[in-house]
Amino acid sequence: MPDSPHLVINGLSIGSGGGYTVARELFRGIGAARPAWRITLELLKGYPLHHEFEGEDLPANCTLHWAPEAARPRMARLRYERGEFLRWLAQSKAGAVMMLNGQTIPGCPVPVFSHNQDPWPYRPEAWNGWKERAIAFVKRREHKRGMRGAAVYGWTSSYLRELICAHHGIRPRVDDVFYNGLPESWIERARTATPVPIDDRVKTLVTVSNVSVYKRQDLVIRALAKLRKRPGLEDLRYCILGHGDAPEIERLRSLAASLGVRDAVDLEGRVPQARVEEAMATSRAFVLMSVCESFGIPAIEAMTFGTPVVVSDCCAHPEVCADAAALVREDDLAHLVESLARVVTDDAESETLSRKGLARAQAFKWSTTVEKMLTHLDPLLERAGATTAATSAVA
């Protein structure tokens, strides 16, 4: 009797809240859609973000497999992937492996579905110093290898596909765009729930994102300082929800202090989902001025609450948000100040963005993304099953 098809999702590269969300939704979505398959997610033991998967509600056919904690550093992880991990793939009778970083592993014994979510190596605006420039070079090289070696190559947006294909001058032999999405419960809220009225919302701008230089939270702090000098906006606040390294958090706090708005800027770190939803539902506007987004999940999440969205006009934001968000010129402080001022003070403008956002969010469903991915994964697992059966018959 043939073994159940076995798909392994390599989650060793998950390093942010956004990456966690994508991995979680694909993991459990594929598991629910293909109950006869075995789905394994590879994670790093000892990495707190990865251990959050242990608390998730997952289908019965979804299991976690842990790489040793020693594999956490970048070079150690590469050695583990090219050695012990490949041996485990063969032993576990994996039919295919999904890579979540747009790369492949040299010598991989099974077909690879490589999903690219990372414009960072192609956005010098997002780099900070020579070390990051070197890392970007290595990542670009590995992306190129992945595009040539993967059986299927995925992108989170058309923007990302055109950016990377144009840079390398090549196109994967089989590729497709798989938008990120929202769970059905979030879609239902956008469809049926009554948002908190604009007039009843707290005077707070909210960003849900990792704290990083390229996310440009500092630009929003500078805008806040200018806005609080305007009549009626003296009590405007800015709330940042998301993990960040201590030096960057301290830099933002120092900036806020120097501009006289330290008490008006709340850096809460990575918080429970309930707190994220509360902030999105009650804030006057969601803002994300990032210069490096392959999709931008938090923006459409905010839309499901009827919260007006203000985002940078670069990367995938225009493609994903369309006319349902106020698009601000990249790194343009004056434009950001005026855009936020209109959204915060003009109820008609806010109501329009709220209405458009509720409609736009309904276009992005994880279930649709999973169904589209399965049109490519099904043939890979079927071919692997046929090969295994033939091998067993010969033996």
Tab-separated table of C-alpha atoms in Angstrom:
chain	number	residue	atom	x	y	z
A	1	MET	CA	0.000	0.000	0.000
A	2	PRO	CA	1.541	3.373	-1.015
A	3	ASP	CA	2.412	5.927	1.656
A	4	SER	CA	0.352	9.075	2.005
A	5	PRO	CA	1.741	11.974	-0.067
A	6	HIS	CA	4.146	13.933	2.118
A	7	LEU	CA	4.735	17.667	1.658
A	8	VAL	CA	7.446	19.363	3.725
A	9	ILE	CA	7.333	23.128	4.200
A	10	ASN	CA	10.757	24.501	5.081
A	11	GLY	CA	10.059	27.261	7.602
A	12	LEU	CA	13.631	27.727	8.830
A	13	SER	CA	13.768	31.165	7.186
A	14	ILE	CA	10.723	32.506	9.078
A	15	GLY	CA	12.003	35.555	10.923
A	16	SER	CA	9.135	38.047	11.155
A	17	GLY	CA	5.468	38.309	12.013
A	18	GLY	CA	4.571	38.548	8.338
A	19	GLY	CA	6.564	35.437	7.480
A	20	TYR	CA	4.940	33.637	10.395
A	21	THR	CA	1.452	34.525	9.130
A	22	VAL	CA	2.174	33.308	5.595
A	23	ALA	CA	3.663	30.024	6.838
A	24	ARG	CA	0.789	29.404	9.253
A	25	GLU	CA	-1.943	30.015	6.699
A	26	LEU	CA	-0.299	27.926	3.970
A	27	PHE	CA	0.524	25.123	6.436
A	28	ARG	CA	-2.949	24.718	7.838
A	29	GLY	CA	-4.706	25.676	4.614
A	30	ILE	CA	-2.981	22.961	2.579
A	31	GLY	CA	-3.483	20.505	5.432
A	32	ALA	CA	-7.221	21.197	5.549
A	33	ALA	CA	-7.597	21.036	1.762
A	34	ARG	CA	-5.658	17.753	1.432
A	35	PRO	CA	-6.521	15.638	4.524
A	36	ALA	CA	-5.013	12.529	2.914
A	37	TRP	CA	-1.580	14.174	2.752
A	38	ARG	CA	1.021	14.458	5.485
A	39	ILE	CA	2.171	18.061	5.894
A	40	THR	CA	5.303	18.798	7.926
A	41	LEU	CA	6.600	22.239	8.841
A	42	GLU	CA	10.353	22.426	9.534
A	43	LEU	CA	11.208	24.866	12.344
A	44	LEU	CA	14.126	25.890	14.558
A	45	LYS	CA	14.143	24.607	18.118
A	46	GLY	CA	14.747	27.358	20.660
A	47	TYR	CA	13.530	30.199	18.407
A	48	PRO	CA	10.610	31.828	20.303
A	49	LEU	CA	8.762	32.910	17.159
A	50	HIS	CA	8.845	29.368	15.781
A	51	HIS	CA	7.593	27.881	19.044
A	52	GLU	CA	4.413	29.949	18.688
A	53	PHE	CA	3.307	27.317	16.160
A	54	GLU	CA	2.920	24.904	19.070
A	55	GLY	CA	-0.091	26.923	20.226
A	56	GLU	CA	-1.822	27.025	16.843
A	57	ASP	CA	-4.983	25.076	16.005
A	58	LEU	CA	-3.765	22.835	13.165
A	59	PRO	CA	-5.338	20.003	11.160
A	60	ALA	CA	-4.567	16.485	12.367
A	61	ASN	CA	-2.348	15.767	9.353
A	62	CYS	CA	-0.063	18.738	10.117
A	63	THR	CA	3.037	18.092	12.224
A	64	LEU	CA	6.077	20.085	13.313
A	65	HIS	CA	9.656	18.887	12.821
A	66	TRP	CA	12.421	20.631	14.722
A	67	ALA	CA	15.900	21.456	13.527
A	68	PRO	CA	18.457	21.658	16.368
A	69	GLU	CA	18.904	25.011	18.086
A	70	ALA	CA	22.529	25.026	16.915
A	71	ALA	CA	21.261	25.533	13.346
A	72	ARG	CA	19.884	29.002	14.088
A	73	PRO	CA	22.873	31.117	12.862
A	74	ARG	CA	22.740	31.738	9.112
A	75	MET	CA	25.773	29.624	8.128
A	76	ALA	CA	24.835	26.825	10.529
A	77	ARG	CA	21.352	26.746	9.024
A	78	LEU	CA	22.785	26.412	5.524
A	79	ARG	CA	24.955	23.499	6.636
A	80	TYR	CA	21.977	21.831	8.303
A	81	GLU	CA	19.783	22.289	5.227
A	82	ARG	CA	22.408	20.820	2.911
A	83	GLY	CA	23.180	17.907	5.186
A	84	GLU	CA	20.900	16.573	7.887
A	85	PHE	CA	17.742	18.139	6.464
A	86	LEU	CA	18.236	16.586	3.013
A	87	ARG	CA	18.864	13.190	4.593
A	88	TRP	CA	15.690	13.541	6.666
A	89	LEU	CA	13.688	14.473	3.522
A	90	ALA	CA	14.715	11.192	1.929
A	91	GLN	CA	14.071	9.156	5.075
A	92	SER	CA	10.634	10.716	5.633
A	93	LYS	CA	9.619	9.864	2.049
A	94	ALA	CA	8.825	13.501	1.254
A	95	GLY	CA	7.266	13.936	-2.167
A	96	ALA	CA	8.058	17.639	-2.457
A	97	VAL	CA	9.417	20.501	-0.371
A	98	MET	CA	8.098	24.056	-0.273
A	99	MET	CA	10.743	26.716	0.329
A	100	LEU	CA	9.394	29.986	1.762
A	101	ASN	CA	12.423	32.113	0.855
A	102	GLY	CA	12.553	31.888	-2.947
A	103	GLN	CA	15.590	29.626	-2.826
A	104	THR	CA	16.424	25.971	-3.420
A	105	ILE	CA	18.829	23.603	-1.659
A	106	PRO	CA	21.626	22.142	-3.808
A	107	GLY	CA	21.219	18.398	-4.090
A	108	CYS	CA	17.603	18.353	-2.930
A	109	PRO	CA	16.272	14.850	-3.675
A	110	VAL	CA	12.644	15.941	-4.225
A	111	PRO	CA	10.898	18.560	-6.395
A	112	VAL	CA	10.950	22.080	-4.969
A	113	PHE	CA	8.086	24.582	-4.894
A	114	SER	CA	9.941	27.816	-4.107
A	115	HIS	CA	7.856	30.759	-2.938
A	116	ASN	CA	9.473	34.206	-3.010
A	117	GLN	CA	8.249	36.906	-0.617
A	118	ASP	CA	11.397	39.021	-0.451
A	119	PRO	CA	12.062	42.234	-2.407
A	120	TRP	CA	14.646	43.343	0.170
A	121	PRO	CA	17.768	42.211	-1.756
A	122	TYR	CA	16.660	44.391	-4.699
A	123	ARG	CA	15.788	47.530	-2.695
A	124	PRO	CA	18.977	49.464	-1.763
A	125	GLU	CA	16.662	51.922	0.020
A	126	ALA	CA	16.120	49.202	2.613
A	127	TRP	CA	19.767	48.387	3.306
A	128	ASN	CA	21.716	49.687	6.262
A	129	GLY	CA	25.488	49.459	5.853
A	130	TRP	CA	27.979	47.236	4.059
A	131	LYS	CA	26.986	44.051	5.891
A	132	GLU	CA	23.425	44.225	4.617
A	133	ARG	CA	24.710	45.018	1.132
A	134	ALA	CA	26.745	41.784	1.249
A	135	ILE	CA	23.746	39.784	2.517
A	136	ALA	CA	21.616	41.215	-0.294
A	137	PHE	CA	24.189	40.056	-2.854
A	138	VAL	CA	24.128	36.498	-1.492
A	139	LYS	CA	20.336	36.419	-1.405
A	140	ARG	CA	20.105	37.614	-5.021
A	141	ARG	CA	22.477	34.847	-6.067
A	142	GLU	CA	20.383	32.247	-4.241
A	143	HIS	CA	17.175	33.598	-5.765
A	144	LYS	CA	18.694	33.174	-9.205
A	145	ARG	CA	19.604	29.582	-8.383
A	146	GLY	CA	16.077	29.032	-7.108
A	147	MET	CA	14.470	30.449	-10.242
A	148	ARG	CA	16.500	28.032	-12.354
A	149	GLY	CA	16.178	24.975	-10.154
A	150	ALA	CA	12.666	24.988	-8.707
A	151	ALA	CA	9.952	22.862	-10.281
A	152	VAL	CA	7.491	25.694	-9.502
A	153	TYR	CA	8.289	29.249	-8.490
A	154	GLY	CA	5.809	31.461	-6.656
A	155	TRP	CA	5.536	35.213	-6.071
A	156	THR	CA	3.411	37.184	-3.625
A	157	SER	CA	2.705	39.939	-6.172
A	158	SER	CA	3.185	40.817	-9.817
A	159	TYR	CA	5.375	43.672	-8.622
A	160	LEU	CA	7.784	41.205	-7.029
A	161	ARG	CA	7.887	38.981	-10.101
A	162	GLU	CA	8.715	41.848	-12.440
A	163	LEU	CA	11.281	43.329	-10.045
A	164	ILE	CA	13.305	40.128	-9.668
A	165	CYS	CA	12.908	38.762	-13.191
A	166	ALA	CA	14.005	42.099	-14.638
A	167	HIS	CA	17.049	42.191	-12.375
A	168	HIS	CA	18.237	38.714	-13.363
A	169	GLY	CA	17.011	38.767	-16.948
A	170	ILE	CA	15.469	35.307	-16.597
A	171	ARG	CA	12.073	33.774	-15.861
A	172	PRO	CA	11.345	30.497	-14.029
A	173	ARG	CA	10.116	27.716	-16.314
A	174	VAL	CA	6.885	27.433	-14.279
A	175	ASP	CA	5.787	30.326	-12.095
A	176	ASP	CA	2.667	32.041	-10.794
A	177	VAL	CA	1.532	34.850	-8.505
A	178	PHE	CA	0.014	33.693	-5.213
A	179	TYR	CA	-1.330	36.685	-3.308
A	180	ASN	CA	-1.340	36.630	0.448
A	181	GLY	CA	-4.781	36.672	1.942
A	182	LEU	CA	-7.104	36.780	4.914
A	183	PRO	CA	-8.836	34.023	6.887
A	184	GLU	CA	-12.530	33.477	6.157
A	185	SER	CA	-13.516	35.035	9.498
A	186	TRP	CA	-11.752	38.264	8.554
A	187	ILE	CA	-13.419	38.285	5.146
A	188	GLU	CA	-16.780	37.795	6.855
A	189	ARG	CA	-16.106	40.749	9.132
A	190	ALA	CA	-15.335	42.962	6.136
A	191	ARG	CA	-18.556	41.762	4.525
A	192	THR	CA	-20.969	41.997	7.451
A	193	ALA	CA	-19.590	43.703	10.562
A	194	THR	CA	-20.318	47.325	11.408
A	195	PRO	CA	-17.031	49.225	11.840
A	196	VAL	CA	-16.448	51.560	14.759
A	197	PRO	CA	-17.687	54.968	13.499
A	198	ILE	CA	-14.925	57.362	12.543
A	199	ASP	CA	-16.049	59.911	15.146
A	200	ASP	CA	-15.852	57.316	17.922
A	201	ARG	CA	-12.288	56.211	17.201
A	202	VAL	CA	-9.335	57.174	19.352
A	203	LYS	CA	-6.959	59.782	17.983
A	204	THR	CA	-4.249	57.256	17.270
A	205	LEU	CA	-2.252	56.226	14.234
A	206	VAL	CA	-1.302	52.555	14.285
A	207	THR	CA	1.409	50.564	12.517
A	208	VAL	CA	1.458	46.768	12.715
A	209	SER	CA	4.857	45.671	11.449
A	210	ASN	CA	8.335	44.647	12.484
A	211	VAL	CA	10.328	47.568	13.813
A	212	SER	CA	13.034	48.118	11.222
A	213	VAL	CA	14.760	50.980	9.431
A	214	TYR	CA	13.139	50.132	6.097
A	215	LYS	CA	9.658	50.136	7.642
A	216	ARG	CA	10.155	53.894	8.142
A	217	GLN	CA	8.406	54.193	11.517
A	218	ASP	CA	10.772	57.118	12.073
A	219	LEU	CA	9.081	59.013	9.236
A	220	VAL	CA	5.697	58.617	10.922
A	221	ILE	CA	7.152	59.872	14.218
A	222	ARG	CA	8.432	62.973	12.404
A	223	ALA	CA	4.996	63.462	10.862
A	224	LEU	CA	3.337	63.039	14.253
A	225	ALA	CA	5.492	65.806	15.730
A	226	LYS	CA	4.322	68.192	13.002
A	227	LEU	CA	0.676	67.136	13.201
A	228	ARG	CA	0.476	67.623	16.980
A	229	LYS	CA	1.297	71.309	16.462
A	230	ARG	CA	-1.955	71.776	14.534
A	231	PRO	CA	-5.153	72.871	16.287
A	232	GLY	CA	-7.275	69.905	17.294
A	233	LEU	CA	-4.453	67.378	16.851
A	234	GLU	CA	-2.475	68.126	20.010
A	235	ASP	CA	-3.464	64.764	21.512
A	236	LEU	CA	-2.777	62.615	18.427
A	237	ARG	CA	-0.777	59.468	19.257
A	238	TYR	CA	1.208	56.831	17.361
A	239	CYS	CA	1.161	53.136	18.313
A	240	ILE	CA	3.663	50.629	16.870
A	241	LEU	CA	2.900	46.924	17.264
A	242	GLY	CA	5.617	44.494	16.222
A	243	HIS	CA	8.914	42.910	17.169
A	244	GLY	CA	12.108	44.889	16.787
A	245	ASP	CA	15.755	44.752	17.758
A	246	ALA	CA	16.666	46.796	20.825
A	247	PRO	CA	18.939	49.296	18.983
A	248	GLU	CA	16.221	50.254	16.490
A	249	ILE	CA	13.591	50.576	19.219
A	250	GLU	CA	15.913	52.808	21.205
A	251	ARG	CA	16.630	54.892	18.095
A	252	LEU	CA	12.918	55.514	17.612
A	253	ARG	CA	12.419	56.405	21.273
A	254	SER	CA	15.345	58.831	21.137
A	255	LEU	CA	13.941	60.421	17.983
A	256	ALA	CA	10.529	60.823	19.601
A	257	ALA	CA	12.135	62.407	22.664
A	258	SER	CA	14.148	64.833	20.556
A	259	LEU	CA	10.974	65.930	18.777
A	260	GLY	CA	9.021	66.343	22.012
A	261	VAL	CA	6.592	63.468	21.357
A	262	ARG	CA	8.089	60.620	23.378
A	263	ASP	CA	4.970	60.324	25.561
A	264	ALA	CA	2.811	60.154	22.430
A	265	VAL	CA	4.654	57.201	20.843
A	266	ASP	CA	3.917	53.697	22.130
A	267	LEU	CA	6.221	50.857	21.055
A	268	GLU	CA	4.418	47.799	22.404
A	269	GLY	CA	6.473	45.054	20.742
A	270	ARG	CA	4.991	41.785	19.512
A	271	VAL	CA	1.597	41.497	21.198
A	272	PRO	CA	-1.258	38.950	21.272
A	273	GLN	CA	-3.585	38.883	18.287
A	274	ALA	CA	-6.437	40.302	20.362
A	275	ARG	CA	-4.424	43.484	20.987
A	276	VAL	CA	-3.615	43.814	17.264
A	277	GLU	CA	-7.294	43.551	16.374
A	278	GLU	CA	-8.309	46.028	19.066
A	279	ALA	CA	-5.802	48.600	17.832
A	280	MET	CA	-6.792	48.155	14.198
A	281	ALA	CA	-10.508	48.401	15.008
A	282	THR	CA	-10.350	51.569	17.109
A	283	SER	CA	-7.531	53.679	15.629
A	284	ARG	CA	-8.182	56.698	13.438
A	285	ALA	CA	-5.864	55.405	10.710
A	286	PHE	CA	-3.460	52.600	9.871
A	287	VAL	CA	-0.160	53.790	8.423
A	288	LEU	CA	2.774	51.899	6.873
A	289	MET	CA	5.470	53.872	5.075
A	290	SER	CA	7.695	50.856	4.385
A	291	VAL	CA	9.955	50.973	1.332
A	292	CYS	CA	10.166	47.182	1.025
A	293	GLU	CA	6.890	45.234	0.772
A	294	SER	CA	6.180	42.236	-1.431
A	295	PHE	CA	2.491	42.392	-0.482
A	296	GLY	CA	1.646	44.156	2.812
A	297	ILE	CA	-0.762	41.934	4.772
A	298	PRO	CA	-1.361	44.364	7.694
A	299	ALA	CA	-2.826	46.972	5.347
A	300	ILE	CA	-5.618	44.716	4.122
A	301	GLU	CA	-6.098	43.351	7.640
A	302	ALA	CA	-6.757	46.923	8.807
A	303	MET	CA	-9.239	47.391	5.977
A	304	THR	CA	-11.450	44.602	7.373
A	305	PHE	CA	-12.132	46.829	10.382
A	306	GLY	CA	-13.127	49.771	8.183
A	307	THR	CA	-9.974	51.567	9.296
A	308	PRO	CA	-8.636	54.144	6.813
A	309	VAL	CA	-5.260	53.045	5.422
A	310	VAL	CA	-2.291	55.262	4.543
A	311	VAL	CA	0.683	53.560	2.859
A	312	SER	CA	3.756	54.391	0.782
A	313	ASP	CA	3.258	54.371	-2.979
A	314	CYS	CA	6.136	51.950	-3.626
A	315	CYS	CA	6.585	48.214	-4.055
A	316	ALA	CA	3.371	46.152	-3.978
A	317	HIS	CA	1.216	48.671	-2.118
A	318	PRO	CA	-0.378	50.253	-5.212
A	319	GLU	CA	-1.110	46.784	-6.661
A	320	VAL	CA	-2.614	45.396	-3.469
A	321	CYS	CA	-4.357	48.444	-2.012
A	322	ALA	CA	-5.382	50.065	-5.324
A	323	ASP	CA	-7.621	53.086	-4.601
A	324	ALA	CA	-8.669	51.793	-1.177
A	325	ALA	CA	-5.733	53.522	0.559
A	326	ALA	CA	-4.153	56.947	0.573
A	327	LEU	CA	-0.860	56.459	-1.282
A	328	VAL	CA	2.002	58.654	-0.069
A	329	ARG	CA	5.154	59.327	-2.059
A	330	GLU	CA	8.065	57.265	-0.788
A	331	ASP	CA	10.076	59.008	1.957
A	332	ASP	CA	8.160	62.285	1.405
A	333	LEU	CA	7.565	63.712	4.887
A	334	ALA	CA	5.544	66.718	3.716
A	335	HIS	CA	3.238	64.524	1.633
A	336	LEU	CA	2.800	62.139	4.579
A	337	VAL	CA	1.884	64.988	6.936
A	338	GLU	CA	-0.763	66.354	4.574
A	339	SER	CA	-2.159	62.911	3.766
A	340	LEU	CA	-2.491	61.987	7.436
A	341	ALA	CA	-3.987	65.381	8.238
A	342	ARG	CA	-6.729	64.836	5.650
A	343	VAL	CA	-7.496	61.319	6.825
A	344	VAL	CA	-7.531	62.290	10.511
A	345	THR	CA	-9.574	65.505	10.150
A	346	ASP	CA	-11.747	64.960	7.065
A	347	ASP	CA	-14.542	62.555	7.993
A	348	ALA	CA	-15.766	62.328	4.398
A	349	GLU	CA	-12.332	61.264	3.176
A	350	SER	CA	-12.034	58.736	6.006
A	351	GLU	CA	-15.473	57.296	5.316
A	352	THR	CA	-14.615	56.881	1.634
A	353	LEU	CA	-11.382	55.039	2.434
A	354	SER	CA	-13.204	52.932	5.003
A	355	ARG	CA	-15.872	51.866	2.504
A	356	LYS	CA	-13.381	51.130	-0.267
A	357	GLY	CA	-11.135	49.218	2.133
A	358	LEU	CA	-13.943	46.942	3.282
A	359	ALA	CA	-14.626	46.022	-0.338
A	360	ARG	CA	-10.970	45.671	-1.323
A	361	ALA	CA	-10.096	43.347	1.570
A	362	GLN	CA	-12.649	40.798	0.348
A	363	ALA	CA	-10.559	40.187	-2.783
A	364	PHE	CA	-7.807	38.422	-0.821
A	365	LYS	CA	-8.633	35.006	0.646
A	366	TRP	CA	-6.152	32.446	1.919
A	367	SER	CA	-8.484	29.722	0.704
A	368	THR	CA	-8.202	31.049	-2.858
A	369	THR	CA	-4.414	31.229	-2.580
A	370	VAL	CA	-4.208	27.649	-1.314
A	371	GLU	CA	-6.482	26.361	-4.084
A	372	LYS	CA	-4.271	28.023	-6.677
A	373	MET	CA	-1.100	26.597	-5.117
A	374	LEU	CA	-2.611	23.117	-5.128
A	375	THR	CA	-2.995	23.214	-8.909
A	376	HIS	CA	0.823	23.144	-8.943
A	377	LEU	CA	1.418	20.984	-5.856
A	378	ASP	CA	-0.975	18.191	-6.850
A	379	PRO	CA	1.055	17.154	-9.931
A	380	LEU	CA	4.320	17.260	-7.937
A	381	LEU	CA	2.965	14.961	-5.223
A	382	GLU	CA	1.247	12.693	-7.766
A	383	ARG	CA	4.485	12.239	-9.687
A	384	ALA	CA	6.350	11.556	-6.457
A	385	GLY	CA	3.739	8.957	-5.476
A	386	ALA	CA	3.957	7.253	-8.841
A	387	THR	CA	7.751	7.111	-8.595
A	388	THR	CA	7.585	5.651	-5.073
A	389	ALA	CA	5.042	3.024	-6.159
A	390	ALA	CA	7.157	2.019	-9.165
A	391	THR	CA	10.272	1.759	-7.003
A	392	SER	CA	8.413	-0.412	-4.483
A	393	ALA	CA	7.115	-2.667	-7.252
A	394	VAL	CA	10.610	-3.224	-8.636
A	395	ALA	CA	11.946	-3.959	-5.151
